[in-house]
Amino acid sequence: MLLLLATVCLICWSSIFWLQALYINLLERLFAWINQELKDTRKREMGQSDLESEKASEQGAIGDGPKDPAKRLSSPHIKSRLVRRVEQMSNMVNLGMELILEDEVTPHFVAAPTPPGQWNLLTRNLGQRVRDLHWRLWIVWLLGWLTRYVLLLPLRTLAAWASLFLTSIIAAILGQLPESHLKQLLVEQVLRQCFRIMAGCLPIIRRYHNTEHRPTMGICVCNHTSPLDVLVLMSDAYYTVTGQIHDGIIGLFQRALSRVSPQMWFDRRLLGDREALGCLLRLHGGSADRPPILLFPEGTCINNTAVMQFRKGSFAVSDVVYPLAISYDRRFSEAFWNSSRHSMLRYMFMLVSSWCIACDVWYMAPVRRLSAETPVEFSNRVKAAIAAQVNIDSLPWDGNLKRATPVRDWQE
């Protein structure tokens, strides 16, 4: 009974747009107040430290301080001032070392840091803000923690698992129907509602832009941040999805989709699978009676601060592609999945314990390949257009560098 009630409540919440807008507005006001409090606290601390420094210097000039240099160094004012100077120097040294050690590639394979001076009350960012918190902010953080972990986490977890099993059961039933045009229409409409229910249970607040360019056929390419990309896009349109074969929760989702429509799952480590995928793309992309193909040419998840190198295969089989751009708002949660650090269950736990997942999707006008343009040049032009749409970097590096270091022969 509790499971059914939680599912119904979250479905109703996810289907009422003004409730989502009100929730986002309340969070934005709360975060604005928190950031202003942090700024005021920092200003007060800087003012007090400057005042103490002036008093200490005046005492030293007048001669009221200790005559013995050892005693003067042991003065609490001098000690506190030395500690502050060392902390400032340590921060500068830390930033310098980061500039030396980090390149322009590896920072995009980990969760992006929160902007300086901002905090969204998430516990995973608490360590960066402990020094700036006063009692009012501690109370607000505790209330937020209780709200997310005691109230929202159990309801979202129950509703998400219920929606996943519901989708699997419905897919198994639809898979028993004979192949026909009616089955295709039924699958598209029913599964779209199932995906919307799953997105509402997490919850994912979606905003779609330029819907007049929503694709109905051909090959669609999109930047890749998380497995949630498929859920977000399939909530608004139906696609034939391509991607790496997975186990666990993602594997269950892949098998559910494969029961009702032909999907293209492959193992990137097998050359035969990749060659077969190219043939299927060529056959499927030229058919007007089949749903559009959804591709993630980066081949891996990037933290939504850049677009990495696109594989040229999807741009060699078709002269027209339909770009999609997706951007997540990191104020409310971190949607990036660092698969080398977190398992899927750990990642899902982080999602359902966040405030929400807010994202924007832009449908872009179809891009046609120029007469003298190679597949690599075509892919770079589409990649740059997607990066410009979401205002992030366009980098020429291969995203698979996060899984393996470059071979020496590649560098020569």
Coordinates of C-alpha atoms in Angstrom, one line a residue, residues 179-353:
E179 CA 4.5 -7.0 -35.5
S180 CA 2.3 -4.3 -37.1
H181 CA 2.0 -0.6 -37.5
L182 CA -0.5 -0.5 -34.6
K183 CA 2.0 -2.2 -32.3
Q184 CA 4.7 0.4 -33.2
L185 CA 2.3 3.2 -32.4
L186 CA 1.2 1.5 -29.1
V187 CA 4.8 0.9 -28.1
E188 CA 5.8 4.5 -28.7
Q189 CA 2.9 6.0 -26.7
V190 CA 2.9 3.6 -23.8
L191 CA 6.7 3.5 -23.3
R192 CA 6.8 7.3 -23.5
Q193 CA 4.4 7.5 -20.5
C194 CA 6.5 4.8 -18.7
F195 CA 9.6 6.9 -19.2
R196 CA 7.9 10.0 -17.9
I197 CA 6.8 8.1 -14.8
M198 CA 10.3 6.9 -14.2
A199 CA 11.7 10.5 -14.7
G200 CA 9.1 11.8 -12.3
C201 CA 10.0 9.3 -9.6
L202 CA 13.7 10.2 -9.5
P203 CA 12.7 13.2 -10.0
I204 CA 13.9 14.7 -13.2
I205 CA 12.6 18.2 -14.1
R206 CA 12.9 18.5 -17.9
R207 CA 12.7 21.5 -20.1
Y208 CA 12.6 21.1 -23.9
H209 CA 13.5 23.9 -26.3
N210 CA 13.0 24.3 -30.1
T211 CA 10.5 21.4 -30.3
E212 CA 9.8 22.2 -33.9
H213 CA 13.1 20.5 -34.7
R214 CA 12.2 17.3 -32.8
P215 CA 13.5 14.5 -35.1
T216 CA 11.2 11.9 -36.5
M217 CA 13.7 9.8 -38.5
G218 CA 17.4 9.6 -39.3
I219 CA 20.4 9.7 -37.0
C220 CA 20.4 11.9 -33.9
V221 CA 23.6 12.7 -32.0
C222 CA 23.9 14.1 -28.5
N223 CA 26.5 14.9 -25.9
H224 CA 26.7 12.3 -23.1
T225 CA 26.7 12.9 -19.4
S226 CA 24.8 10.1 -17.8
P227 CA 22.6 7.1 -18.5
L228 CA 19.8 9.6 -17.5
D229 CA 20.3 11.1 -21.0
V230 CA 18.3 8.2 -22.5
L231 CA 15.5 8.6 -20.0
V232 CA 15.3 12.4 -20.5
L233 CA 15.2 12.1 -24.3
M234 CA 12.8 9.1 -24.4
S235 CA 10.4 11.0 -22.2
D236 CA 9.7 13.4 -25.1
A237 CA 10.2 11.2 -28.2
Y238 CA 10.8 7.6 -29.1
Y239 CA 14.2 6.5 -30.4
T240 CA 16.1 3.4 -31.3
V241 CA 18.9 3.5 -28.8
T242 CA 22.5 2.4 -29.4
G243 CA 25.0 1.8 -26.7
Q244 CA 27.4 -0.4 -24.8
I245 CA 26.0 -3.6 -23.3
H246 CA 25.7 -3.4 -19.5
D247 CA 24.8 -5.6 -16.6
G248 CA 22.8 -4.7 -13.5
I249 CA 20.1 -2.1 -13.6
I250 CA 21.1 -0.7 -16.9
G251 CA 21.1 -4.2 -18.4
L252 CA 17.6 -4.8 -17.1
F253 CA 16.5 -1.5 -18.8
Q254 CA 18.2 -2.6 -22.0
R255 CA 16.5 -6.0 -22.1
A256 CA 13.2 -4.4 -21.4
L257 CA 13.6 -2.1 -24.5
S258 CA 14.8 -4.9 -26.7
R259 CA 11.6 -6.9 -26.0
V260 CA 9.4 -4.4 -27.7
S261 CA 11.6 -2.8 -30.5
P262 CA 14.9 -3.5 -32.2
Q263 CA 17.7 -1.8 -30.2
M264 CA 21.4 -1.7 -31.1
W265 CA 23.5 -2.9 -28.1
F266 CA 27.1 -3.8 -28.8
D267 CA 30.4 -4.4 -27.0
R268 CA 32.9 -1.7 -28.0
R269 CA 35.8 -4.1 -27.4
L270 CA 34.7 -6.4 -30.2
L271 CA 35.5 -5.2 -33.7
G272 CA 32.8 -7.4 -35.2
D273 CA 30.1 -5.7 -33.2
R274 CA 31.2 -2.3 -34.3
E275 CA 31.2 -3.3 -38.0
A276 CA 27.8 -4.8 -37.6
L277 CA 26.6 -1.6 -36.0
G278 CA 27.7 0.5 -39.0
C279 CA 25.7 -1.7 -41.3
L280 CA 22.6 -1.5 -39.1
L281 CA 23.0 2.3 -38.9
R282 CA 23.2 2.6 -42.7
L283 CA 20.0 0.4 -43.2
H284 CA 18.0 1.9 -40.3
G285 CA 18.9 5.6 -40.9
G286 CA 17.6 5.6 -44.5
S287 CA 14.2 4.2 -43.6
A288 CA 11.4 6.7 -43.1
D289 CA 9.0 4.3 -41.3
R290 CA 11.4 3.6 -38.4
P291 CA 12.1 5.7 -35.3
P292 CA 15.2 7.9 -35.3
I293 CA 18.4 6.4 -34.0
L294 CA 19.9 8.0 -30.8
L295 CA 23.7 8.0 -30.7
F296 CA 26.2 9.3 -28.2
P297 CA 29.4 9.7 -30.4
E298 CA 31.6 10.5 -27.4
G299 CA 31.4 6.9 -26.4
T300 CA 31.6 7.7 -22.6
C301 CA 30.2 10.0 -20.0
I302 CA 31.7 13.5 -19.7
N303 CA 30.9 15.8 -16.8
N304 CA 28.8 18.2 -18.9
T305 CA 31.5 20.9 -18.9
A306 CA 32.9 19.9 -22.4
V307 CA 32.2 17.9 -25.5
M308 CA 34.9 15.4 -26.4
Q309 CA 35.8 13.9 -29.7
F310 CA 33.0 12.4 -31.7
R311 CA 33.4 9.0 -33.4
K312 CA 33.3 9.4 -37.2
G313 CA 31.4 6.2 -37.8
S314 CA 27.9 7.7 -37.3
F315 CA 28.9 10.6 -39.6
A316 CA 30.1 8.4 -42.4
V317 CA 26.9 6.5 -42.9
S318 CA 24.6 9.5 -43.3
D319 CA 24.8 12.9 -44.9
V320 CA 22.2 14.4 -42.5
V321 CA 22.3 14.2 -38.7
Y322 CA 20.0 15.7 -36.1
P323 CA 22.0 17.2 -33.2
L324 CA 20.6 17.3 -29.7
A325 CA 22.2 19.2 -26.8
I326 CA 21.5 18.4 -23.1
S327 CA 22.7 20.4 -20.1
Y328 CA 22.2 19.7 -16.4
D329 CA 21.9 22.3 -13.6
R330 CA 24.5 21.4 -11.0
R331 CA 22.9 23.6 -8.4
F332 CA 20.4 20.9 -7.5
S333 CA 22.4 17.7 -8.1
E334 CA 25.4 16.3 -9.9
A335 CA 24.1 14.2 -12.8
F336 CA 27.5 13.0 -14.1
W337 CA 28.2 9.3 -13.6
N338 CA 31.8 8.6 -12.8
S339 CA 31.7 4.9 -13.6
S340 CA 35.3 4.4 -12.6
R341 CA 34.6 5.5 -9.0
H342 CA 30.9 4.8 -8.3
S343 CA 28.8 1.8 -9.0
M344 CA 25.4 2.2 -10.6
L345 CA 23.6 1.6 -7.2
R346 CA 25.8 4.2 -5.5
Y347 CA 25.2 6.6 -8.3
M348 CA 21.4 6.1 -8.1
F349 CA 21.6 6.6 -4.3
M350 CA 23.3 10.0 -4.9
L351 CA 20.6 11.0 -7.4
V352 CA 17.6 10.1 -5.2
S353 CA 19.2 11.8 -2.2

